[in-house]
Amino acid sequence: MKRRDVIRAGAAAALGAALPAGGVLAQQKVVWKASDVHPLGYPTVEAIVRMGRKLEAATNGRISIQMFPAMQLGGEKEMIEQAQVGALQIARISVGAMGPVVDDLNVFNLPFVFRDEAHMRKVIDGPIGQDLLERMSAGTSRLIALGWMDAGTRNVYANKPAAKPADLKGMKIRMMGNPLFVETMNAMGGNGVAMGFNELFQALQTGVVDGAENNPPTLLAQNHYTVSKVYSLTGHLIIPEIFVFSRRTWDALSKEDQALVRKVSREAQIEQRQLWDAYTGEAEAKLKAAGVQFVAADKAAFYKATQPIRDKYGAKYAAILKRIEDTK
Ligand code: GTR
């Protein structure tokens, strides 16, 4: 038992003792920690906050979730590590950052692997998505994969347009910490720089990098639009998010509690999607109102430029790539 848990158990026992015999609070209360790099109100954060309320209601307050948003617990690499050791119970992570831990997931990190967002949704909602969640939970990640979330389409932002590969020449573009992405940006014509999300705002502000790439909600919620004003619709990556549970905590749960978590997780996945669609529309409008210039890009040229990446990294995923392609 960790010191913190000892204190908590002690407090619960003291509370139990003060109650009349048979008091409902005699059962030990647990507060699970959840974390996300985004601020409160962001769709992924809100979906987990709501999930916490449901858990609390379903267990008469025995289980609740305390959310640590906005990188309070570090970047995604740190969050993964904390969940693996049981210091954090629920982590919401981009599949981009999870790829180095669970190689199976890297198939979703290939450029232009999905035709569009609707195609990606079909894939994660169907048997491929289910298989990947199960394989991840059964593997060596020390994490239980609870579900997927949406994260739209990633486009390049900087202070000048990136409408075609030649425009990116000489530009340092931050990518998520996964070698696949650095090579993708290099193939797209720029210079990919791997960097934690928690270092990015400052890097954009001080010119350590010239730009980055992400979906409209992130550009808005992380205030990156205040330092990067041109958003080029390159559409090179459509990467879902995943939310996971610490296996260490999971293994100690009763079967009933595990089933309850599974149930509210499925609901969270559905709710997040509705929140996502609404927030994306709002984010685009707010970005435009704030003077961010949306620029059309030559997606066909970027697709062609990134073919070597799909050839190099896609080979070992040939079977699943075929299934993805066949998903209509
Ligand atoms: C966002 C995602 C974050 C983080 C970030 C990044 O779209 O929601 O979890 O991965 O991208 O670029 O690091």
mmCIF file of C-alpha atoms and ligand atoms in Angstrom:
data_model
loop_
_atom_site.group_PDB
_atom_site.id
_atom_site.type_symbol
_atom_site.label_atom_id
_atom_site.label_comp_id
_atom_site.label_asym_id
_atom_site.label_seq_id
_atom_site.Cartn_x
_atom_site.Cartn_y
_atom_site.Cartn_z
ATOM 1 C CA MET A 1 0.000 0.000 0.000
ATOM 2 C CA LYS A 2 1.259 3.473 -0.847
ATOM 3 C CA ARG A 3 1.401 6.103 1.891
ATOM 4 C CA ARG A 4 -1.415 8.051 0.310
ATOM 5 C CA ASP A 5 -3.600 4.957 0.238
ATOM 6 C CA VAL A 6 -2.807 4.198 3.851
ATOM 7 C CA ILE A 7 -3.933 7.686 4.816
ATOM 8 C CA ARG A 8 -7.057 7.319 2.734
ATOM 9 C CA ALA A 9 -7.857 3.904 4.210
ATOM 10 C CA GLY A 10 -7.290 5.305 7.688
ATOM 11 C CA ALA A 11 -9.599 8.211 7.040
ATOM 12 C CA ALA A 12 -12.259 5.911 5.649
ATOM 13 C CA ALA A 13 -11.990 3.647 8.685
ATOM 14 C CA ALA A 14 -12.300 6.634 11.045
ATOM 15 C CA LEU A 15 -15.327 7.823 9.130
ATOM 16 C CA GLY A 16 -16.840 4.353 9.231
ATOM 17 C CA ALA A 17 -16.327 4.128 12.977
ATOM 18 C CA ALA A 18 -18.137 7.417 13.507
ATOM 19 C CA LEU A 19 -21.206 6.200 11.665
ATOM 20 C CA PRO A 20 -23.995 4.103 13.052
ATOM 21 C CA ALA A 21 -23.481 0.402 12.474
ATOM 22 C CA GLY A 22 -24.310 -0.555 8.894
ATOM 23 C CA GLY A 23 -23.798 3.002 7.610
ATOM 24 C CA VAL A 24 -23.332 3.049 3.859
ATOM 25 C CA LEU A 25 -20.074 4.954 4.168
ATOM 26 C CA ALA A 26 -18.485 2.055 6.009
ATOM 27 C CA GLN A 27 -17.423 0.826 2.555
ATOM 28 C CA GLN A 28 -14.135 2.356 1.542
ATOM 29 C CA LYS A 29 -14.467 5.302 -0.795
ATOM 30 C CA VAL A 30 -12.120 5.562 -3.711
ATOM 31 C CA VAL A 31 -11.239 8.585 -5.788
ATOM 32 C CA TRP A 32 -9.698 7.728 -9.144
ATOM 33 C CA LYS A 33 -7.371 10.213 -10.731
ATOM 34 C CA ALA A 34 -7.937 11.040 -14.382
ATOM 35 C CA SER A 35 -5.788 13.220 -16.570
ATOM 36 C CA ASP A 36 -5.856 14.984 -19.928
ATOM 37 C CA VAL A 37 -3.614 17.532 -21.601
ATOM 38 C CA HIS A 38 -6.609 19.671 -22.529
ATOM 39 C CA PRO A 39 -8.466 22.159 -20.301
ATOM 40 C CA LEU A 40 -11.829 21.685 -18.605
ATOM 41 C CA GLY A 41 -14.675 21.954 -21.080
ATOM 42 C CA TYR A 42 -12.715 20.340 -23.927
ATOM 43 C CA PRO A 43 -14.740 17.380 -25.303
ATOM 44 C CA THR A 44 -12.370 14.644 -24.125
ATOM 45 C CA VAL A 45 -12.151 16.148 -20.636
ATOM 46 C CA GLU A 46 -15.875 16.753 -20.361
ATOM 47 C CA ALA A 47 -16.677 13.167 -21.400
ATOM 48 C CA ILE A 48 -14.530 11.769 -18.578
ATOM 49 C CA VAL A 49 -15.903 14.257 -16.042
ATOM 50 C CA ARG A 50 -19.413 13.080 -16.935
ATOM 51 C CA MET A 51 -18.278 9.485 -16.676
ATOM 52 C CA GLY A 52 -17.089 10.254 -13.141
ATOM 53 C CA ARG A 53 -20.483 11.643 -12.189
ATOM 54 C CA LYS A 54 -22.142 8.482 -13.479
ATOM 55 C CA LEU A 55 -19.790 6.275 -11.491
ATOM 56 C CA GLU A 56 -20.486 8.294 -8.382
ATOM 57 C CA ALA A 57 -24.245 8.026 -8.874
ATOM 58 C CA ALA A 58 -24.140 4.300 -9.652
ATOM 59 C CA THR A 59 -22.052 3.495 -6.567
ATOM 60 C CA ASN A 60 -23.703 5.890 -4.105
ATOM 61 C CA GLY A 61 -20.506 7.880 -3.974
ATOM 62 C CA ARG A 62 -18.208 4.936 -3.352
ATOM 63 C CA ILE A 63 -16.268 5.601 -6.595
ATOM 64 C CA SER A 64 -15.564 9.035 -7.997
ATOM 65 C CA ILE A 65 -13.130 10.590 -10.440
ATOM 66 C CA GLN A 66 -10.923 13.577 -9.807
ATOM 67 C CA MET A 67 -9.894 15.193 -13.078
ATOM 68 C CA PHE A 68 -6.447 16.732 -13.493
ATOM 69 C CA PRO A 69 -6.793 18.649 -16.771
ATOM 70 C CA ALA A 70 -4.496 20.963 -18.720
ATOM 71 C CA MET A 71 -1.238 19.043 -18.306
ATOM 72 C CA GLN A 72 -1.244 19.349 -14.529
ATOM 73 C CA LEU A 73 0.308 15.887 -14.446
ATOM 74 C CA GLY A 74 2.692 16.508 -17.348
ATOM 75 C CA GLY A 75 2.593 15.592 -21.015
ATOM 76 C CA GLU A 76 1.193 12.403 -22.472
ATOM 77 C CA LYS A 77 4.393 10.404 -22.095
ATOM 78 C CA GLU A 78 4.338 11.162 -18.362
ATOM 79 C CA MET A 79 0.636 10.367 -18.129
ATOM 80 C CA ILE A 80 1.172 6.958 -19.730
ATOM 81 C CA GLU A 81 3.953 6.166 -17.265
ATOM 82 C CA GLN A 82 1.846 7.234 -14.288
ATOM 83 C CA ALA A 83 -1.054 5.074 -15.420
ATOM 84 C CA GLN A 84 1.265 2.107 -15.896
ATOM 85 C CA VAL A 85 2.445 2.264 -12.280
ATOM 86 C CA GLY A 86 -1.025 2.963 -10.886
ATOM 87 C CA ALA A 87 -0.357 6.563 -9.808
ATOM 88 C CA LEU A 88 -3.099 7.581 -12.213
ATOM 89 C CA GLN A 89 -6.171 5.500 -13.031
ATOM 90 C CA ILE A 90 -7.549 7.053 -16.224
ATOM 91 C CA ALA A 91 -5.472 8.707 -18.924
ATOM 92 C CA ARG A 92 -6.800 10.143 -22.163
ATOM 93 C CA ILE A 93 -4.020 9.939 -24.713
ATOM 94 C CA SER A 94 -3.655 10.513 -28.452
ATOM 95 C CA VAL A 95 -3.029 7.319 -30.375
ATOM 96 C CA GLY A 96 -0.064 9.274 -31.753
ATOM 97 C CA ALA A 97 1.607 9.303 -28.351
ATOM 98 C CA MET A 98 0.467 5.766 -27.543
ATOM 99 C CA GLY A 99 2.042 4.292 -30.692
ATOM 100 C CA PRO A 100 5.541 3.959 -29.202
ATOM 101 C CA VAL A 101 4.022 1.916 -26.319
ATOM 102 C CA VAL A 102 1.566 -0.191 -28.335
ATOM 103 C CA ASP A 103 2.977 -0.790 -31.795
ATOM 104 C CA ASP A 104 -0.311 -2.261 -33.101
ATOM 105 C CA LEU A 105 -1.815 1.214 -32.835
ATOM 106 C CA ASN A 106 0.730 2.768 -35.175
ATOM 107 C CA VAL A 107 -1.330 1.663 -38.127
ATOM 108 C CA PHE A 108 -3.689 4.562 -37.301
ATOM 109 C CA ASN A 109 -0.703 6.914 -37.261
ATOM 110 C CA LEU A 110 0.126 6.489 -40.936
ATOM 111 C CA PRO A 111 -0.471 9.592 -43.082
ATOM 112 C CA PHE A 112 -3.704 9.512 -45.086
ATOM 113 C CA VAL A 113 -4.614 6.048 -43.810
ATOM 114 C CA PHE A 114 -8.276 7.066 -43.549
ATOM 115 C CA ARG A 115 -10.228 8.525 -46.443
ATOM 116 C CA ASP A 116 -11.941 10.989 -44.129
ATOM 117 C CA GLU A 117 -13.231 11.311 -40.558
ATOM 118 C CA ALA A 118 -16.361 9.278 -41.311
ATOM 119 C CA HIS A 119 -14.149 6.412 -42.485
ATOM 120 C CA MET A 120 -12.052 6.619 -39.320
ATOM 121 C CA ARG A 121 -15.209 6.491 -37.185
ATOM 122 C CA LYS A 122 -16.443 3.386 -38.998
ATOM 123 C CA VAL A 123 -13.116 1.708 -38.323
ATOM 124 C CA ILE A 124 -12.890 2.489 -34.594
ATOM 125 C CA ASP A 125 -16.576 1.698 -34.043
ATOM 126 C CA GLY A 126 -16.314 -1.662 -35.809
ATOM 127 C CA PRO A 127 -14.400 -4.929 -35.373
ATOM 128 C CA ILE A 128 -10.985 -3.396 -36.106
ATOM 129 C CA GLY A 129 -11.416 -0.894 -33.297
ATOM 130 C CA GLN A 130 -12.617 -3.610 -30.937
ATOM 131 C CA ASP A 131 -9.723 -5.938 -31.828
ATOM 132 C CA LEU A 132 -7.167 -3.224 -31.189
ATOM 133 C CA LEU A 133 -8.650 -2.356 -27.786
ATOM 134 C CA GLU A 134 -8.586 -6.018 -26.797
ATOM 135 C CA ARG A 135 -5.070 -6.605 -28.057
ATOM 136 C CA MET A 136 -3.816 -3.576 -26.231
ATOM 137 C CA SER A 137 -5.421 -4.674 -22.950
ATOM 138 C CA ALA A 138 -4.109 -8.219 -23.304
ATOM 139 C CA GLY A 139 -0.597 -7.123 -24.251
ATOM 140 C CA THR A 140 2.345 -5.770 -22.287
ATOM 141 C CA SER A 141 1.211 -2.140 -22.061
ATOM 142 C CA ARG A 142 0.059 -2.482 -18.429
ATOM 143 C CA LEU A 143 -3.034 -0.542 -19.513
ATOM 144 C CA ILE A 144 -6.652 -1.499 -20.069
ATOM 145 C CA ALA A 145 -8.020 0.187 -23.180
ATOM 146 C CA LEU A 146 -11.477 1.509 -22.330
ATOM 147 C CA GLY A 147 -12.477 3.207 -25.550
ATOM 148 C CA TRP A 148 -11.822 5.598 -28.393
ATOM 149 C CA MET A 149 -12.478 9.261 -28.788
ATOM 150 C CA ASP A 150 -12.527 11.562 -31.791
ATOM 151 C CA ALA A 151 -9.792 14.058 -32.567
ATOM 152 C CA GLY A 152 -10.731 15.257 -36.034
ATOM 153 C CA THR A 153 -8.190 15.970 -38.728
ATOM 154 C CA ARG A 154 -4.711 17.406 -38.275
ATOM 155 C CA ASN A 155 -3.577 20.312 -40.440
ATOM 156 C CA VAL A 156 -0.379 22.360 -40.423
ATOM 157 C CA TYR A 157 -0.288 25.775 -38.743
ATOM 158 C CA ALA A 158 2.424 28.416 -38.855
ATOM 159 C CA ASN A 159 2.697 32.052 -39.830
ATOM 160 C CA LYS A 160 2.762 31.361 -43.536
ATOM 161 C CA PRO A 161 0.832 28.975 -45.762
ATOM 162 C CA ALA A 162 1.788 25.342 -46.296
ATOM 163 C CA ALA A 163 -0.404 24.751 -49.319
ATOM 164 C CA LYS A 164 2.021 22.411 -51.068
ATOM 165 C CA PRO A 165 5.145 20.438 -50.114
ATOM 166 C CA ALA A 166 7.539 23.112 -51.473
ATOM 167 C CA ASP A 167 6.020 25.680 -49.054
ATOM 168 C CA LEU A 168 7.285 23.671 -46.088
ATOM 169 C CA LYS A 169 10.899 23.786 -47.187
ATOM 170 C CA GLY A 170 13.131 24.890 -44.319
ATOM 171 C CA MET A 171 10.252 25.063 -41.842
ATOM 172 C CA LYS A 172 10.627 23.371 -38.479
ATOM 173 C CA ILE A 173 7.304 21.746 -37.646
ATOM 174 C CA ARG A 174 6.652 20.178 -34.260
ATOM 175 C CA MET A 175 5.366 16.616 -34.404
ATOM 176 C CA MET A 176 4.279 14.232 -31.651
ATOM 177 C CA GLY A 177 7.054 12.126 -30.110
ATOM 178 C CA ASN A 178 6.952 9.160 -32.470
ATOM 179 C CA PRO A 179 9.609 8.652 -35.191
ATOM 180 C CA LEU A 180 6.889 7.934 -37.696
ATOM 181 C CA PHE A 181 5.632 11.513 -37.508
ATOM 182 C CA VAL A 182 9.031 13.148 -37.875
ATOM 183 C CA GLU A 183 9.605 11.162 -41.042
ATOM 184 C CA THR A 184 6.103 12.017 -42.242
ATOM 185 C CA MET A 185 6.787 15.735 -41.911
ATOM 186 C CA ASN A 186 10.152 15.359 -43.620
ATOM 187 C CA ALA A 187 8.416 13.571 -46.489
ATOM 188 C CA MET A 188 5.844 16.369 -46.634
ATOM 189 C CA GLY A 189 8.682 18.795 -47.328
ATOM 190 C CA GLY A 190 9.335 20.300 -43.889
ATOM 191 C CA ASN A 191 11.688 19.504 -41.007
ATOM 192 C CA GLY A 192 9.873 17.419 -38.411
ATOM 193 C CA VAL A 193 10.839 18.099 -34.795
ATOM 194 C CA ALA A 194 9.637 15.650 -32.113
ATOM 195 C CA MET A 195 8.521 17.469 -28.986
ATOM 196 C CA GLY A 196 6.211 16.884 -26.030
ATOM 197 C CA PHE A 197 2.895 18.699 -26.176
ATOM 198 C CA ASN A 198 3.709 20.391 -22.867
ATOM 199 C CA GLU A 199 6.671 22.213 -24.460
ATOM 200 C CA LEU A 200 4.912 23.303 -27.611
ATOM 201 C CA PHE A 201 3.303 26.647 -26.793
ATOM 202 C CA GLN A 202 6.574 28.137 -25.677
ATOM 203 C CA ALA A 203 8.424 26.647 -28.632
ATOM 204 C CA LEU A 204 5.957 28.288 -31.025
ATOM 205 C CA GLN A 205 6.140 31.563 -29.167
ATOM 206 C CA THR A 206 9.927 31.757 -29.089
ATOM 207 C CA GLY A 207 10.427 30.466 -32.619
ATOM 208 C CA VAL A 208 12.133 27.229 -31.581
ATOM 209 C CA VAL A 209 9.719 25.762 -34.137
ATOM 210 C CA ASP A 210 7.984 27.563 -36.994
ATOM 211 C CA GLY A 211 4.754 25.668 -36.685
ATOM 212 C CA ALA A 212 2.926 22.531 -35.658
ATOM 213 C CA GLU A 213 -0.046 20.490 -36.819
ATOM 214 C CA ASN A 214 -3.282 19.679 -35.087
ATOM 215 C CA ASN A 215 -7.077 19.772 -35.210
ATOM 216 C CA PRO A 216 -9.045 23.046 -34.891
ATOM 217 C CA PRO A 217 -10.188 22.385 -31.280
ATOM 218 C CA THR A 218 -6.572 22.006 -30.136
ATOM 219 C CA LEU A 219 -5.413 25.073 -32.043
ATOM 220 C CA LEU A 220 -8.053 27.022 -30.137
ATOM 221 C CA ALA A 221 -8.038 25.419 -26.690
ATOM 222 C CA GLN A 222 -4.247 25.466 -26.349
ATOM 223 C CA ASN A 223 -4.063 29.111 -27.505
ATOM 224 C CA HIS A 224 -1.653 28.182 -30.277
ATOM 225 C CA TYR A 225 -3.676 30.391 -32.611
ATOM 226 C CA THR A 226 -2.425 33.428 -30.729
ATOM 227 C CA VAL A 227 1.068 32.749 -32.087
ATOM 228 C CA SER A 228 0.351 30.818 -35.328
ATOM 229 C CA LYS A 229 -2.065 32.566 -37.649
ATOM 230 C CA VAL A 230 -2.200 30.488 -40.822
ATOM 231 C CA TYR A 231 -3.958 27.120 -40.839
ATOM 232 C CA SER A 232 -3.317 25.105 -44.005
ATOM 233 C CA LEU A 233 -5.752 22.266 -44.622
ATOM 234 C CA THR A 234 -3.200 19.553 -45.327
ATOM 235 C CA GLY A 235 -5.366 16.858 -43.679
ATOM 236 C CA HIS A 236 -2.373 14.514 -43.445
ATOM 237 C CA LEU A 237 -3.385 12.735 -40.251
ATOM 238 C CA ILE A 238 -6.703 11.627 -38.769
ATOM 239 C CA ILE A 239 -5.712 10.168 -35.421
ATOM 240 C CA PRO A 240 -8.220 9.021 -32.829
ATOM 241 C CA GLU A 241 -7.640 9.306 -29.109
ATOM 242 C CA ILE A 242 -7.792 6.462 -26.656
ATOM 243 C CA PHE A 243 -8.693 6.438 -22.977
ATOM 244 C CA VAL A 244 -7.082 3.859 -20.785
ATOM 245 C CA PHE A 245 -7.224 2.531 -17.241
ATOM 246 C CA SER A 246 -4.266 1.494 -15.095
ATOM 247 C CA ARG A 247 -4.029 -2.310 -15.109
ATOM 248 C CA ARG A 248 -2.659 -2.188 -11.578
ATOM 249 C CA THR A 249 -5.844 -0.625 -10.265
ATOM 250 C CA TRP A 250 -8.041 -2.633 -12.632
ATOM 251 C CA ASP A 251 -6.834 -6.021 -11.434
ATOM 252 C CA ALA A 252 -7.894 -5.175 -7.887
ATOM 253 C CA LEU A 253 -11.463 -4.244 -8.890
ATOM 254 C CA SER A 254 -14.431 -6.532 -8.448
ATOM 255 C CA LYS A 255 -15.971 -7.995 -11.600
ATOM 256 C CA GLU A 256 -19.021 -5.795 -10.987
ATOM 257 C CA ASP A 257 -16.949 -2.631 -10.833
ATOM 258 C CA GLN A 258 -15.074 -3.611 -13.973
ATOM 259 C CA ALA A 259 -18.372 -4.141 -15.783
ATOM 260 C CA LEU A 260 -19.620 -0.783 -14.558
ATOM 261 C CA VAL A 261 -16.491 0.967 -15.826
ATOM 262 C CA ARG A 262 -16.908 -0.760 -19.187
ATOM 263 C CA LYS A 263 -20.494 0.412 -19.404
ATOM 264 C CA VAL A 264 -19.820 4.058 -18.600
ATOM 265 C CA SER A 265 -16.807 3.992 -20.915
ATOM 266 C CA ARG A 266 -18.941 2.973 -23.872
ATOM 267 C CA GLU A 267 -21.282 5.811 -23.037
ATOM 268 C CA ALA A 268 -18.363 8.231 -22.719
ATOM 269 C CA GLN A 269 -17.152 7.285 -26.190
ATOM 270 C CA ILE A 270 -20.575 8.077 -27.667
ATOM 271 C CA GLU A 271 -20.990 11.292 -25.704
ATOM 272 C CA GLN A 272 -17.533 12.553 -26.575
ATOM 273 C CA ARG A 273 -18.388 12.311 -30.265
ATOM 274 C CA GLN A 274 -21.406 14.567 -29.887
ATOM 275 C CA LEU A 275 -19.377 17.010 -27.822
ATOM 276 C CA TRP A 276 -16.619 16.834 -30.414
ATOM 277 C CA ASP A 277 -18.812 17.732 -33.363
ATOM 278 C CA ALA A 278 -20.308 20.700 -31.561
ATOM 279 C CA TYR A 279 -16.951 21.938 -30.292
ATOM 280 C CA THR A 280 -15.259 21.610 -33.701
ATOM 281 C CA GLY A 281 -17.833 23.871 -35.331
ATOM 282 C CA GLU A 282 -17.435 26.403 -32.530
ATOM 283 C CA ALA A 283 -13.653 26.230 -32.657
ATOM 284 C CA GLU A 284 -13.520 26.890 -36.379
ATOM 285 C CA ALA A 285 -15.808 29.875 -36.044
ATOM 286 C CA LYS A 286 -13.816 31.291 -33.121
ATOM 287 C CA LEU A 287 -10.500 30.800 -34.901
ATOM 288 C CA LYS A 288 -11.764 32.615 -37.974
ATOM 289 C CA ALA A 289 -13.202 35.397 -35.843
ATOM 290 C CA ALA A 290 -9.800 35.738 -34.180
ATOM 291 C CA GLY A 291 -8.180 36.288 -37.571
ATOM 292 C CA VAL A 292 -6.757 32.848 -38.263
ATOM 293 C CA GLN A 293 -6.492 32.354 -42.000
ATOM 294 C CA PHE A 294 -7.727 28.963 -43.278
ATOM 295 C CA VAL A 295 -5.837 28.022 -46.427
ATOM 296 C CA ALA A 296 -6.754 25.252 -48.899
ATOM 297 C CA ALA A 297 -3.913 22.808 -49.510
ATOM 298 C CA ASP A 298 -2.984 20.411 -52.283
ATOM 299 C CA LYS A 299 -3.832 17.210 -50.446
ATOM 300 C CA ALA A 300 -3.079 15.055 -53.480
ATOM 301 C CA ALA A 301 0.487 16.392 -53.514
ATOM 302 C CA PHE A 302 0.922 15.665 -49.798
ATOM 303 C CA TYR A 303 -0.561 12.223 -50.283
ATOM 304 C CA LYS A 304 1.947 11.483 -53.017
ATOM 305 C CA ALA A 305 4.852 12.904 -51.028
ATOM 306 C CA THR A 306 4.059 10.638 -48.068
ATOM 307 C CA GLN A 307 3.796 7.407 -50.075
ATOM 308 C CA PRO A 308 7.306 6.297 -48.959
ATOM 309 C CA ILE A 309 6.110 6.455 -45.325
ATOM 310 C CA ARG A 310 3.123 4.200 -46.011
ATOM 311 C CA ASP A 311 5.410 1.836 -47.922
ATOM 312 C CA LYS A 312 8.062 1.726 -45.190
ATOM 313 C CA TYR A 313 5.845 1.576 -42.094
ATOM 314 C CA GLY A 314 2.778 0.005 -43.640
ATOM 315 C CA ALA A 315 4.395 -3.272 -44.686
ATOM 316 C CA LYS A 316 3.950 -4.989 -41.317
ATOM 317 C CA TYR A 317 0.333 -3.814 -41.109
ATOM 318 C CA ALA A 318 -0.600 -5.092 -44.575
ATOM 319 C CA ALA A 319 -3.458 -7.298 -43.352
ATOM 320 C CA ILE A 320 -5.085 -4.678 -41.154
ATOM 321 C CA LEU A 321 -4.529 -1.975 -43.778
ATOM 322 C CA LYS A 322 -6.516 -4.062 -46.212
ATOM 323 C CA ARG A 323 -9.324 -4.377 -43.657
ATOM 324 C CA ILE A 324 -9.244 -0.606 -43.067
ATOM 325 C CA GLU A 325 -9.417 0.077 -46.782
ATOM 326 C CA ASP A 326 -12.312 -2.344 -47.163
ATOM 327 C CA THR A 327 -14.286 -0.632 -44.401
ATOM 328 C CA LYS A 328 -16.999 1.266 -46.211
HETATM 329 C C1 GTR B 1 -4.100 16.678 -29.703
HETATM 330 C C2 GTR B 1 -4.469 15.593 -28.762
HETATM 331 C C3 GTR B 1 -3.584 15.590 -27.568
HETATM 332 C C4 GTR B 1 -2.109 15.670 -27.946
HETATM 333 C C5 GTR B 1 -1.836 16.663 -29.000
HETATM 334 C C6 GTR B 1 -0.394 16.603 -29.521
HETATM 335 O O1 GTR B 1 -4.897 16.582 -30.843
HETATM 336 O O2 GTR B 1 -5.786 15.749 -28.314
HETATM 337 O O3 GTR B 1 -3.880 14.453 -26.834
HETATM 338 O O4 GTR B 1 -1.667 14.423 -28.372
HETATM 339 O O5 GTR B 1 -2.737 16.557 -30.068
HETATM 340 O O6 GTR B 1 -0.182 16.994 -30.658
HETATM 341 O O7 GTR B 1 0.516 16.189 -28.804
#
